[in-house]
Coordinates of C-alpha atoms in Angstrom, one line a residue:
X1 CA 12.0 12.1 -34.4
X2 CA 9.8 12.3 -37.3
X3 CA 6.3 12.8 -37.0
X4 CA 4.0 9.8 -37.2
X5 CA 0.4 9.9 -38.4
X6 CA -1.5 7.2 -36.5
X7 CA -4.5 5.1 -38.0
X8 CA -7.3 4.8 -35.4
X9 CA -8.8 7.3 -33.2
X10 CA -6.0 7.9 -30.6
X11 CA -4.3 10.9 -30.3
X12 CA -0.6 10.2 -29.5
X13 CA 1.5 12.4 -26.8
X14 CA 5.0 12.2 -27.4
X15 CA 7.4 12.3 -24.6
X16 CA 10.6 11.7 -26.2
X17 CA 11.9 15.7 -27.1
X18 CA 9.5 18.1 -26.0
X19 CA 5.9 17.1 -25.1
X20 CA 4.0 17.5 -28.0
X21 CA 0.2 15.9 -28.4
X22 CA -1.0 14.7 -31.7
X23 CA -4.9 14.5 -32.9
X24 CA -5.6 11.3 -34.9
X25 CA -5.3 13.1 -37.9
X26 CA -1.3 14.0 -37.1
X27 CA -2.5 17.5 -36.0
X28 CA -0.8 19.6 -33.3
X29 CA -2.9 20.1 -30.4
X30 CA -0.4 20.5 -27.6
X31 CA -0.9 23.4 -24.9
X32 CA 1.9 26.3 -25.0
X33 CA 1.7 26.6 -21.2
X34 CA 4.5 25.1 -19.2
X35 CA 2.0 23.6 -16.7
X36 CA -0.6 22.2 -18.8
X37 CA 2.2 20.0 -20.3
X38 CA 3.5 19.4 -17.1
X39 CA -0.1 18.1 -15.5
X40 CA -0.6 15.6 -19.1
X41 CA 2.9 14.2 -18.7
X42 CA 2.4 13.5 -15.2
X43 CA -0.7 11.9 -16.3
X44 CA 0.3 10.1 -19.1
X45 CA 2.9 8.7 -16.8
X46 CA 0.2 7.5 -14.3
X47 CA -0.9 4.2 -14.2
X48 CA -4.8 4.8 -15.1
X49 CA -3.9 7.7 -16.3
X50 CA -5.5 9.3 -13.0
X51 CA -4.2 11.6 -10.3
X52 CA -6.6 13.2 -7.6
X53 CA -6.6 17.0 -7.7
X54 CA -4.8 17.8 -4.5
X55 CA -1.9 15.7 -5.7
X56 CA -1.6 17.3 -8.9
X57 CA -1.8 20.8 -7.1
X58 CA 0.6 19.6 -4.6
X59 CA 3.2 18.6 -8.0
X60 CA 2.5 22.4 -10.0
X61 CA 1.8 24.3 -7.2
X62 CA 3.5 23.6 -4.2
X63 CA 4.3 27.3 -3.4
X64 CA 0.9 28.4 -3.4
X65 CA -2.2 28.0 -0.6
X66 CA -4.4 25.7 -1.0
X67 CA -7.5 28.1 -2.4
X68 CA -4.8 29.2 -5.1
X69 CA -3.4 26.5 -6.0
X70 CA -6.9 25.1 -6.8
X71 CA -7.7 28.2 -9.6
X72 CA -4.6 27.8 -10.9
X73 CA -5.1 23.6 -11.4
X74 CA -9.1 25.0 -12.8
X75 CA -7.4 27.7 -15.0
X76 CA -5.3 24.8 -16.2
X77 CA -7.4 22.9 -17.6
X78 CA -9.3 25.0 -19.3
X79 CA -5.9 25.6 -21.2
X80 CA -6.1 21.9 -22.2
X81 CA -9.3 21.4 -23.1
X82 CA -9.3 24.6 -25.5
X83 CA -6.0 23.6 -26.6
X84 CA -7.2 20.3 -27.4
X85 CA -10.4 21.8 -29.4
X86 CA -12.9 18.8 -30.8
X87 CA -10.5 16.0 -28.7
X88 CA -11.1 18.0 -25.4
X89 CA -12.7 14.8 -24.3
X90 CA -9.0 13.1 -23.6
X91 CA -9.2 15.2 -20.4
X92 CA -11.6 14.3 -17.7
X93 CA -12.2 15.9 -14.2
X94 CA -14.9 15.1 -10.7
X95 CA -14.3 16.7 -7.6
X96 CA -11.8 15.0 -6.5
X97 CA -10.1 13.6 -9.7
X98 CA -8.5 14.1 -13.4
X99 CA -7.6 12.0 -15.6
X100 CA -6.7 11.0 -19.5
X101 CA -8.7 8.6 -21.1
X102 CA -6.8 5.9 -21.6
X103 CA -9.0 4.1 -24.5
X104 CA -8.0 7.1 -26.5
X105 CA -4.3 7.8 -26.1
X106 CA -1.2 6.3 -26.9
X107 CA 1.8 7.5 -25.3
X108 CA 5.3 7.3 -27.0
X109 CA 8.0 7.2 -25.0
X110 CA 10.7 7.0 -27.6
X111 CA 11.4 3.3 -26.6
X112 CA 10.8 1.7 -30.3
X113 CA 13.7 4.2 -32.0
X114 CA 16.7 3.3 -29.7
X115 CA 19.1 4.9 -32.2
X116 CA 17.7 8.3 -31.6
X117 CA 17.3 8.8 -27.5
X118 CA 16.2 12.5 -27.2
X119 CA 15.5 14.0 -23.2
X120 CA 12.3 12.9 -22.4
X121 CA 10.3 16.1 -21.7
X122 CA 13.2 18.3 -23.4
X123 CA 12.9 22.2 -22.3
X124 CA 9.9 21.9 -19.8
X125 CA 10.5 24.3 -17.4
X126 CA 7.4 24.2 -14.7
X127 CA 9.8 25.9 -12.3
X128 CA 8.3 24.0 -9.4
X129 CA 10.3 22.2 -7.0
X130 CA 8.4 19.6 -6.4
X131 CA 7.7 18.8 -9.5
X132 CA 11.1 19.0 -10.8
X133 CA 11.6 16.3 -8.4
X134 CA 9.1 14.3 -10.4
X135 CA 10.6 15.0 -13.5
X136 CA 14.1 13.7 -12.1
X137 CA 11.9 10.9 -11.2
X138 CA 10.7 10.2 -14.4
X139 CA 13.4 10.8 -17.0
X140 CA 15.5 8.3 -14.7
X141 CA 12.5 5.3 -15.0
X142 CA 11.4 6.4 -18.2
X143 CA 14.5 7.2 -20.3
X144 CA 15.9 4.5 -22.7
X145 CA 18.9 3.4 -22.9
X146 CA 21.2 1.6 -25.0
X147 CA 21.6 -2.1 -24.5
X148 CA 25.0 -2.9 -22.7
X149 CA 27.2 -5.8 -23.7
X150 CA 26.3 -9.0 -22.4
X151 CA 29.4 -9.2 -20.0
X152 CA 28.4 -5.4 -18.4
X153 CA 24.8 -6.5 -18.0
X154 CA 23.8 -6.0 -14.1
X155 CA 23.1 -9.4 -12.3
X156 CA 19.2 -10.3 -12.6
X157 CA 17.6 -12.5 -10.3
X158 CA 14.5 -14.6 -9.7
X159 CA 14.8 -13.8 -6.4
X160 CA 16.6 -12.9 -3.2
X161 CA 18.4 -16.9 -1.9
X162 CA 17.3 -17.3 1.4
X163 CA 19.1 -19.8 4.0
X164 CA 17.7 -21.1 6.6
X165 CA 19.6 -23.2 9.5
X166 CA 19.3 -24.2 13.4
X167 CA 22.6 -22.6 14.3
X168 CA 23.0 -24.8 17.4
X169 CA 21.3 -26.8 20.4
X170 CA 22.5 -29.6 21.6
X171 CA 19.7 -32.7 20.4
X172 CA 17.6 -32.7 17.5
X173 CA 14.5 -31.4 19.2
X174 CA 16.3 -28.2 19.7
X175 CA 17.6 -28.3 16.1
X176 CA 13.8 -29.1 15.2
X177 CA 12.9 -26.1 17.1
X178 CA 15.1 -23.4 15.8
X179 CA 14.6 -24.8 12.3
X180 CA 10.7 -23.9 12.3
X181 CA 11.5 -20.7 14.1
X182 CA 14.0 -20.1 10.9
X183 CA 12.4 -21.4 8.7
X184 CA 8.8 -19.3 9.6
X185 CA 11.1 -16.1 9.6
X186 CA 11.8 -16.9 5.7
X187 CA 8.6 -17.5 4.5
X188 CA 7.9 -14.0 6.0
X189 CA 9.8 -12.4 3.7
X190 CA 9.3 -15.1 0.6
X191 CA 5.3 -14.0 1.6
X192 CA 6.2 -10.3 1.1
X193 CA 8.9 -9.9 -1.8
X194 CA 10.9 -11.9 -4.3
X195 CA 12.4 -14.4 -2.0
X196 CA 12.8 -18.6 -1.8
X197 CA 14.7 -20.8 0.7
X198 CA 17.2 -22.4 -0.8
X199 CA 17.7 -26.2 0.5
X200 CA 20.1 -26.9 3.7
X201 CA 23.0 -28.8 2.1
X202 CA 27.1 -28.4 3.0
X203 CA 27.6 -26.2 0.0
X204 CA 24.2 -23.8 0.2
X205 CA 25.1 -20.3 0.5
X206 CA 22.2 -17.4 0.3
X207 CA 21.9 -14.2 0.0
X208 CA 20.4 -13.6 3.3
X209 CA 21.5 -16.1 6.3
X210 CA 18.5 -17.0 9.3
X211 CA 20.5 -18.8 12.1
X212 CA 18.0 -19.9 15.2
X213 CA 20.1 -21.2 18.2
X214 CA 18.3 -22.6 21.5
X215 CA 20.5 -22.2 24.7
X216 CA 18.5 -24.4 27.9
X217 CA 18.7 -22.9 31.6
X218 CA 17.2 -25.0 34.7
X219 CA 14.0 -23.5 33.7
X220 CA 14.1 -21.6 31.0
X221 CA 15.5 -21.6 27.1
X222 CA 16.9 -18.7 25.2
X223 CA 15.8 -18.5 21.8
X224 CA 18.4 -16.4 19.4
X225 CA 17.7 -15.6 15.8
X226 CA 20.3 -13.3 13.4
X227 CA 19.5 -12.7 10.2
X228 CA 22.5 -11.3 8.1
X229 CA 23.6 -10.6 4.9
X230 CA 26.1 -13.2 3.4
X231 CA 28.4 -11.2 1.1
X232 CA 29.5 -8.4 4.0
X233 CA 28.0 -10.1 7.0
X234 CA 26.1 -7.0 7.7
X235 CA 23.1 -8.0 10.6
X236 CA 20.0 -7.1 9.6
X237 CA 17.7 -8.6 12.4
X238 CA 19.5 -9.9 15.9
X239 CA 16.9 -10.8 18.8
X240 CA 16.8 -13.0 22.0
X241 CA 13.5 -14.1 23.1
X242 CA 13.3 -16.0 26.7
X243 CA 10.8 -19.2 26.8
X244 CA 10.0 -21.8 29.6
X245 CA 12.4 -25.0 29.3
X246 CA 9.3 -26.9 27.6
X247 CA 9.6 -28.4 23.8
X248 CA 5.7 -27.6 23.3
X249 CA 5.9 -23.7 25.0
X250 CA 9.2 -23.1 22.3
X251 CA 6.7 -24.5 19.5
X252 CA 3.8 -22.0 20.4
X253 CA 2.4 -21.3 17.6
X254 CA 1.5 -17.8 18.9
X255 CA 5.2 -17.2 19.8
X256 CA 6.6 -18.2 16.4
X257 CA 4.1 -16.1 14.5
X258 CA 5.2 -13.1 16.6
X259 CA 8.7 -14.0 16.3
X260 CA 9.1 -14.4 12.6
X261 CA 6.6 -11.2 12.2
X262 CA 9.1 -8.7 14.0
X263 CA 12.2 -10.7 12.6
X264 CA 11.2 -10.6 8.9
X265 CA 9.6 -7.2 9.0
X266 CA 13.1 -5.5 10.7
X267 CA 15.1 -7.6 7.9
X268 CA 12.9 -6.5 5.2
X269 CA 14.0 -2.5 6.2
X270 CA 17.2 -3.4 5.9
X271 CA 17.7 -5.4 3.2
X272 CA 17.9 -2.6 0.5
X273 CA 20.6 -0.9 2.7
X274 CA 22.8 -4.7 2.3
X275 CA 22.0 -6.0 -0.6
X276 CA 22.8 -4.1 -4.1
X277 CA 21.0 -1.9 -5.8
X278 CA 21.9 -3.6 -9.3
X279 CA 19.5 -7.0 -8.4
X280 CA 15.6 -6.2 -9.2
X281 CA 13.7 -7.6 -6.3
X282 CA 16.1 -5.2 -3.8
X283 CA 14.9 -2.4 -5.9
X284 CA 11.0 -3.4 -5.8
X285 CA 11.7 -4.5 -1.7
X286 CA 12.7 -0.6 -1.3
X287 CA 10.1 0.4 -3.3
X288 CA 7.4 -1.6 -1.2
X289 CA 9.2 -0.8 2.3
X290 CA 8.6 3.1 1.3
X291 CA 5.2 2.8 0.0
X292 CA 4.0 1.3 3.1
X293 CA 5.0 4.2 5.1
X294 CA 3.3 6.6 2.6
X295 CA 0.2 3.7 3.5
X296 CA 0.6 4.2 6.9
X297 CA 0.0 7.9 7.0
X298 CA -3.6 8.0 5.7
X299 CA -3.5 11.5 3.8
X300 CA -4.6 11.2 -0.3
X301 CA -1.2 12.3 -1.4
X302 CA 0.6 9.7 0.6
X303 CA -1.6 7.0 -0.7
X304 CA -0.9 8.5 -4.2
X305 CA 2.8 7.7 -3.6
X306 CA 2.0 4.7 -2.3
X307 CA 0.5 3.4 -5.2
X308 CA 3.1 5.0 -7.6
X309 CA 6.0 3.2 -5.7
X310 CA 4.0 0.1 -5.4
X311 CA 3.9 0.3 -9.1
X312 CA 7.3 0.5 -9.9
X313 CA 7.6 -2.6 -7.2
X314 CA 5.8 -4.3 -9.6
X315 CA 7.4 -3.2 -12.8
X316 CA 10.5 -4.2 -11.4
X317 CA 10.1 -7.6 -10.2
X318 CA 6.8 -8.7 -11.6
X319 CA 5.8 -10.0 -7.7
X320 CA 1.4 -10.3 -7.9
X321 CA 1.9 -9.2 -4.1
X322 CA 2.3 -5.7 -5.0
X323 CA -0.7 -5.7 -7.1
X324 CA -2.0 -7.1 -4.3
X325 CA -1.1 -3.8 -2.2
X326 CA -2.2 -1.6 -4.9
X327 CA -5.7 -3.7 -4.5
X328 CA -5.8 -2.5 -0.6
X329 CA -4.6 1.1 -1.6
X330 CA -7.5 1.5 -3.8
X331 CA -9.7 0.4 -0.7
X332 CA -8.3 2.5 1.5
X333 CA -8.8 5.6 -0.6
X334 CA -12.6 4.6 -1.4
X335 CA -13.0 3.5 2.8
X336 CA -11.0 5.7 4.9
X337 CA -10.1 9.1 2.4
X338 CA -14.1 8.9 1.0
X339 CA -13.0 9.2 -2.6
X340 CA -15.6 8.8 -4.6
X341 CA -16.6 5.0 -5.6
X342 CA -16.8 5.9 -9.2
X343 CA -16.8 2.9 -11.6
X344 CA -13.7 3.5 -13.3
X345 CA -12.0 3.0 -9.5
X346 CA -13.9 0.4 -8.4
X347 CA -13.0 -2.0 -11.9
X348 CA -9.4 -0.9 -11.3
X349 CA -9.4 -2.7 -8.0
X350 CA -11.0 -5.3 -9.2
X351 CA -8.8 -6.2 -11.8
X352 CA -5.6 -5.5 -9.7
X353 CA -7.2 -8.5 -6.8
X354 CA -7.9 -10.7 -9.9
X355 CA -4.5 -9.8 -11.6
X356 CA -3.0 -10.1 -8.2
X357 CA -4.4 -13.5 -7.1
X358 CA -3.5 -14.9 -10.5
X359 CA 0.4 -14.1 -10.6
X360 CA 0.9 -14.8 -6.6
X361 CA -1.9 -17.4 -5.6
X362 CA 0.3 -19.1 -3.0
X363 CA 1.4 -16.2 -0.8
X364 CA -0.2 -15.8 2.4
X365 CA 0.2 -11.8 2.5
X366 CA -1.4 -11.0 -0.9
X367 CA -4.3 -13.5 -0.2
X368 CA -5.0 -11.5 3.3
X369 CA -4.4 -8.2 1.0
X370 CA -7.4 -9.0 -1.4
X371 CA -9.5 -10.9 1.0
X372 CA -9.5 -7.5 3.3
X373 CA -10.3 -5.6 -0.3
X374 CA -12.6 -7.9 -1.3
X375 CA -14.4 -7.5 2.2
X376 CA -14.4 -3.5 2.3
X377 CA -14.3 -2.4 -0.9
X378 CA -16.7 -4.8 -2.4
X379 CA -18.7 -5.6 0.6
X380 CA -18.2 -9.3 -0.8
X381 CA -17.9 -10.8 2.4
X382 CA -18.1 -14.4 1.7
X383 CA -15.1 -13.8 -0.9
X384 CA -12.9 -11.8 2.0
X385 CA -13.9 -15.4 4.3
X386 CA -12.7 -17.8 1.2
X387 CA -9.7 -15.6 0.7
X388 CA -8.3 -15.2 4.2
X389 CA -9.0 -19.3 4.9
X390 CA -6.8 -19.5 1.6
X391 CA -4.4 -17.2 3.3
X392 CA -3.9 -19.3 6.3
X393 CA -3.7 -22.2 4.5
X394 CA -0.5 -21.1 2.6
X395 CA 1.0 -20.3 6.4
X396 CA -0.6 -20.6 9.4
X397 CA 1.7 -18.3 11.4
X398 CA 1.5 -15.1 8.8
X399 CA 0.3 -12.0 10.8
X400 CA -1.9 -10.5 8.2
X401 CA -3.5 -14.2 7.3
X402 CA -4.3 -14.6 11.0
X403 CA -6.1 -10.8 11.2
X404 CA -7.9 -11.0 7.8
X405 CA -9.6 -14.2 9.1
X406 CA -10.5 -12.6 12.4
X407 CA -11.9 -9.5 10.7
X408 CA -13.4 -11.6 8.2
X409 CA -14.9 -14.5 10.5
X410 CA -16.7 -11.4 12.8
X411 CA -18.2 -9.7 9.3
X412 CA -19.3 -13.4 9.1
X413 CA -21.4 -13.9 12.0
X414 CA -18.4 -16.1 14.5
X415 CA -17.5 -13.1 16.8
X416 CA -15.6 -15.5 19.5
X417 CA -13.5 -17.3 17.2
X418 CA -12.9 -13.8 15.5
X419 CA -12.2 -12.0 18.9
X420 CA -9.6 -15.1 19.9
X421 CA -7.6 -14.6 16.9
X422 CA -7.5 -10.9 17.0
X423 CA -6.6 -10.3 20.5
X424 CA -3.7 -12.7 19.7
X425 CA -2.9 -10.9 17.3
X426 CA -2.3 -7.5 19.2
X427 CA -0.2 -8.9 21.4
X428 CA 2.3 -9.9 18.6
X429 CA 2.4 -6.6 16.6
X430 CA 2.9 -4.2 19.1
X431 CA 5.9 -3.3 17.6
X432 CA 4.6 -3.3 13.9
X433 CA 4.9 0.3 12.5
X434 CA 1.4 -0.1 11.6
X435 CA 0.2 -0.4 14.4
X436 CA -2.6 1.7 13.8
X437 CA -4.1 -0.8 11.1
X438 CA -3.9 -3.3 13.3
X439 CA -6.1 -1.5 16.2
X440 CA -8.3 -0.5 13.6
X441 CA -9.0 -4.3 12.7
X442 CA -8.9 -5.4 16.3
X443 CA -11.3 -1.9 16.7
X444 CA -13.7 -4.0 13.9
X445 CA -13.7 -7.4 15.8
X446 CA -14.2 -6.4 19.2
X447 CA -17.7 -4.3 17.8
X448 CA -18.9 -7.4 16.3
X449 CA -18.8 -9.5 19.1
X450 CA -20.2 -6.8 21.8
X451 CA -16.8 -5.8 23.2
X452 CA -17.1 -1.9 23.0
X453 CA -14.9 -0.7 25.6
X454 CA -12.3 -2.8 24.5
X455 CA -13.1 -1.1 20.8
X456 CA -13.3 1.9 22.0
X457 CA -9.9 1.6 23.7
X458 CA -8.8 0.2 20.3
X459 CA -10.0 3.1 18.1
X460 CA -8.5 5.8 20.3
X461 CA -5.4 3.9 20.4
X462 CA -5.0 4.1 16.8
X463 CA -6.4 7.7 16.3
X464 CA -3.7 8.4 18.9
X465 CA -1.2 7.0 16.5
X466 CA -2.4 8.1 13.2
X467 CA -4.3 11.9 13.6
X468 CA -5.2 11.5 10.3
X469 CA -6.7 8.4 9.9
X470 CA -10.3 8.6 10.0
X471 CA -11.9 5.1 10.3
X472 CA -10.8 4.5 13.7
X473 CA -12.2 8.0 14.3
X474 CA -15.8 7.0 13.0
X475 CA -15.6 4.1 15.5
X476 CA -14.4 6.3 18.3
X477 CA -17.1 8.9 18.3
X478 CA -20.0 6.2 18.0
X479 CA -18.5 3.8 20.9
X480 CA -17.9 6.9 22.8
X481 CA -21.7 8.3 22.4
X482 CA -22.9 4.7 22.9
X483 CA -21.0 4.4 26.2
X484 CA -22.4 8.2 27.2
X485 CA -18.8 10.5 27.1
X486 CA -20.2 12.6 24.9
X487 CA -16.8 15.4 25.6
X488 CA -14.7 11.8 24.3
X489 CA -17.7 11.7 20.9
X490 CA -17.0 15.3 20.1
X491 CA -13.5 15.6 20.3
X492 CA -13.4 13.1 17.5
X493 CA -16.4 14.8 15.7
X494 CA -14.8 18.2 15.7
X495 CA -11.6 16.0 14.0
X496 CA -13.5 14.4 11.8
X497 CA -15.1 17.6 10.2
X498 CA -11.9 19.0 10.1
X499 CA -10.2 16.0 8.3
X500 CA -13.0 15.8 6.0
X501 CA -15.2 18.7 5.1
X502 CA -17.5 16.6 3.6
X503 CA -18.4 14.6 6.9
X504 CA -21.7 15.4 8.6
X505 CA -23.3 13.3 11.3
X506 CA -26.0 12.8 9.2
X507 CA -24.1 11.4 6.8
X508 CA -22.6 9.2 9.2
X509 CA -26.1 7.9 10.9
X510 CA -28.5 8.0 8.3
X511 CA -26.4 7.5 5.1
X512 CA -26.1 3.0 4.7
X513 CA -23.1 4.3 2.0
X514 CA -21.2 5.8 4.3
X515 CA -18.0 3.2 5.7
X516 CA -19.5 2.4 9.1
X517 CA -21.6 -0.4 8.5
X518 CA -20.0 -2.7 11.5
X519 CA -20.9 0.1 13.7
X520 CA -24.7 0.3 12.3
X521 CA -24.7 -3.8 11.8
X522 CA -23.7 -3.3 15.7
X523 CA -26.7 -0.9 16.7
X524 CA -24.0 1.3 17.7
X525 CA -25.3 4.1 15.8
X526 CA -28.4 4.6 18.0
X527 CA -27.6 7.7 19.9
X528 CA -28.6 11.5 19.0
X529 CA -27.1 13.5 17.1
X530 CA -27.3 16.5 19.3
X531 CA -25.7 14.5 22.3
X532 CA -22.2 15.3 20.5
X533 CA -22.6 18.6 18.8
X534 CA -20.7 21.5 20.5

């Protein structure tokens, strides 16, 4: 490729062949060391433009201890920055983060010449394994290709055809029944990826089938929902749930919500494993089902991964709800990990909830999303209340609706009607693989209306299943000090300083920054300090 002097002040990286950086002017500036390319390409590749520094260390220098690996990453970019010379201000570095600035480079991936494809990243040999990985990564998302004929082109979709049918019972109030139990189960999974019902007529056929069948005893009604893939008939989500012989317990709207929750969230898994890999919005489902794992997890590199594969969710099938998730990842990294609320960070999250709310204003999961970011994040409380009412509104019976409005109602100042709904709540995700999450929030209710042993019980429950998450760790040593088991208090102390060497008690009690502010709204940050020191 030949070179290109660019007009303007950006300096362009070129991917396409070997990495080479260009100054404005059309000079050379590119580092010779294998690694400092490696660490701008991985940048550059970044949405942002920004990786935190025990990510990038855990990409370049896998192999090495932790203290190492650190010198080597300073060492690095030192390389840059002299490399770089009078432009050394492309590179920027905190504590915690690095990144490119973004207003000043252009990246060129090779995409506009498609009759000259070179290997993106030709001859970089980092000699890392996990970064190769990443670079395997890359050059398969990255790499152009040529367009195929229009009768090879894979099959695109607008999204996944979902059909939804009473299977049997024997009157229509039965039918009536199992078609809102159906029916709830696919706007589930419309609420979460790329998916719409498709209407019930002789000759409708979806991609994914949701049969609800009601079989009546003397006393009591079975309730059976399958949910299976139409093309192979692979089962994706069979369950049986046993309800009194009454029209209005069947209808409970407690029951349905739990239902369709466990339903949808099983099919969900499974979907990617069913459905080919050639349709977009089974791509961005896999995607999203493996960065909420990484979410679940609560370490910075995890939530790194997160936000990359919630990305590439996005990129693939332009769904707002991932933005949406990329809006909570952001919080979750400012509220739980204690990255530092710099502004850059904090207008990225705002512009992924605007974005977000903007390309999927109807779906009851991305309104919960950036009604619980708006809340934490932004302490805009009145905006997480308007959000989360907005979320129920679109369905009444979505999980996450129904637990942002009882976390937002308590911030609000209406702890019973908050407590109701969250203790509801509980009961219907106890199989939810984040489980945690939801203690956390049912943690955050229970303080604000004056329930702290069942908080307490709440925060230990979900530091029990999540060691590293630190928020329900906050709550567990204050309730525990406030309720005088001091040996329960420090446990969680000595965890929290080891999770996070920058924690300190006094941070924690005399610091109105620091995430605990439903504890210190609470007055349940009124006990000594030297009551749980060692």
């Amino acid at each position: 490729m030949t070179e290109r002097i660019l007009s303007g002040e950006k300096c362009r990286v070129q991917l396409a062949g070997p990495l080479q950086v260009f100054s404005p002017d059309g000079k050379d500036i590119t580092p010779n060391a294998a690694k400092a390319c490696g660490l701008i390409a991985i940048l550059v590749d970044t949405d942002g433009h920004r990786r935190s520094r025990r990510w990038l260390e855990s990409k370049l220098w896998s192999d090495r201890a932790p203290q190492q690996a650190s010198g080597s990453l300073r060492q690095t970019l030192t390389d840059i920055r002299k490399a770089f010379g009078p432009f050394e201000s492309l590179l920027m570095s905190t504590r915690q983060d690095i990144w490119l600035d973004k207003q000043k480079i252009l990246p060129d991936f090779g995409i506009d010449d498609p009759g000259e494809t070179r290997e993106l990243l030709e001859g970089l040999d980092v000699r890392d394994q996990e970064f190769e990985a990443w670079l395997r990564d890359f050059r398969q998302r990255r790499q152009p290709q040529a367009l195929p004929d229009q009768a090879q082109s894979p099959r695109l979709s607008s999204g996944i055809r979902l059909n939804c049918v009473a299977s049997g019972g024997k009157n229509s109030i039965d039918r009536i029944a199992g078609q809102v139990i159906a029916d709830q189960i696919g706007a589930n999974i419309e609420g979460a990826a790329s998916a719409w019902r498709v209407a019930e007529v002789s000759n409708s056929i979806g991609d994914i089938e949701i049969s609800s069948d009601i079989v009546r005893e003397a006393k009591t009604c079975l309730i059976h929902v399958k949910v299976t893939h139409h093309d192979s008939g692979r089962v994706l989500f069979s369950g049986v749930r046993q309800r009194r012989n009454e029209f209005a317990d069947i209808m409970d709207e407690d029951f349905i919500a739990a239902f369709a929750h466990d339903a949808a969230a099983r099919s969900l898994q499974k979907i990617p494993l069913a459905i080919d890999l050639d349709v977009p919005d089974v791509v961005a489902i896999g995607f999203s089902n493996l960065a909420i794992k990484r979410i679940g997890r609560f370490k910075t590199n995890t939530l790194e991964d997160a936000d990359d594969l919630m990305t590439r969710a996005y990129e693939v099938s332009g769904n707002g709800t991932y933005l949406g998730w990329r809006s909570f990842i952001s919080m979750a990294k400012v509220v739980d990990l204690q990255a530092p609320a710099e502004t850059s960070l904090l207008e990225e999250a705002d512009q992924l909830c605007r974005q977000a709310l903007e390309q999927a204003p109807d779906s009851a999961q991305n309104l919960a999303l950036i009604g619980l970011t708006r809340m934490m994040l932004f302490d805009d409380i009145e905006g997480g209340v308007l959000l989360a009412e907005a979320a129920l509104r679109a369905d009444p019976l979505n999980m996450l609706a129904r637990q942002t409005h009882a976390v937002t109602r308590g911030a609000f100042g209406q702890p019973e009607e908050a407590y109701g709904l969250s203790a509801r709540c509980q009961t219907a995700v106890s199989q939810d693989e984040l489980r945690h999450i939801w203690d956390l929030y049912h943690s955050l209710v229970c303080i604000s209306s004056g329930r702290f042993d069942e908080a307490l019980n709440a925060a230990k429950s979900a530091s029990l299943r999540c060691p590293d998450f630190l928020a329900p760790r906050r709550q567990a040593l204050a309730l525990a000090a406030m309720a005088h088991d001091f040996s329960t208090a420090r446990k969680h102390r000595r965890e929290l300083e080891r999770l996070d060497p920058s924690f300190t008690l006094d941070r924690m009690l005399l610091d109105d920054d620091y995430p605990v502010s439903t504890l210190r709204r609470a007055g349940a940050l009124n006990f000594s300090p030297d009551d749980v020191q060692d």
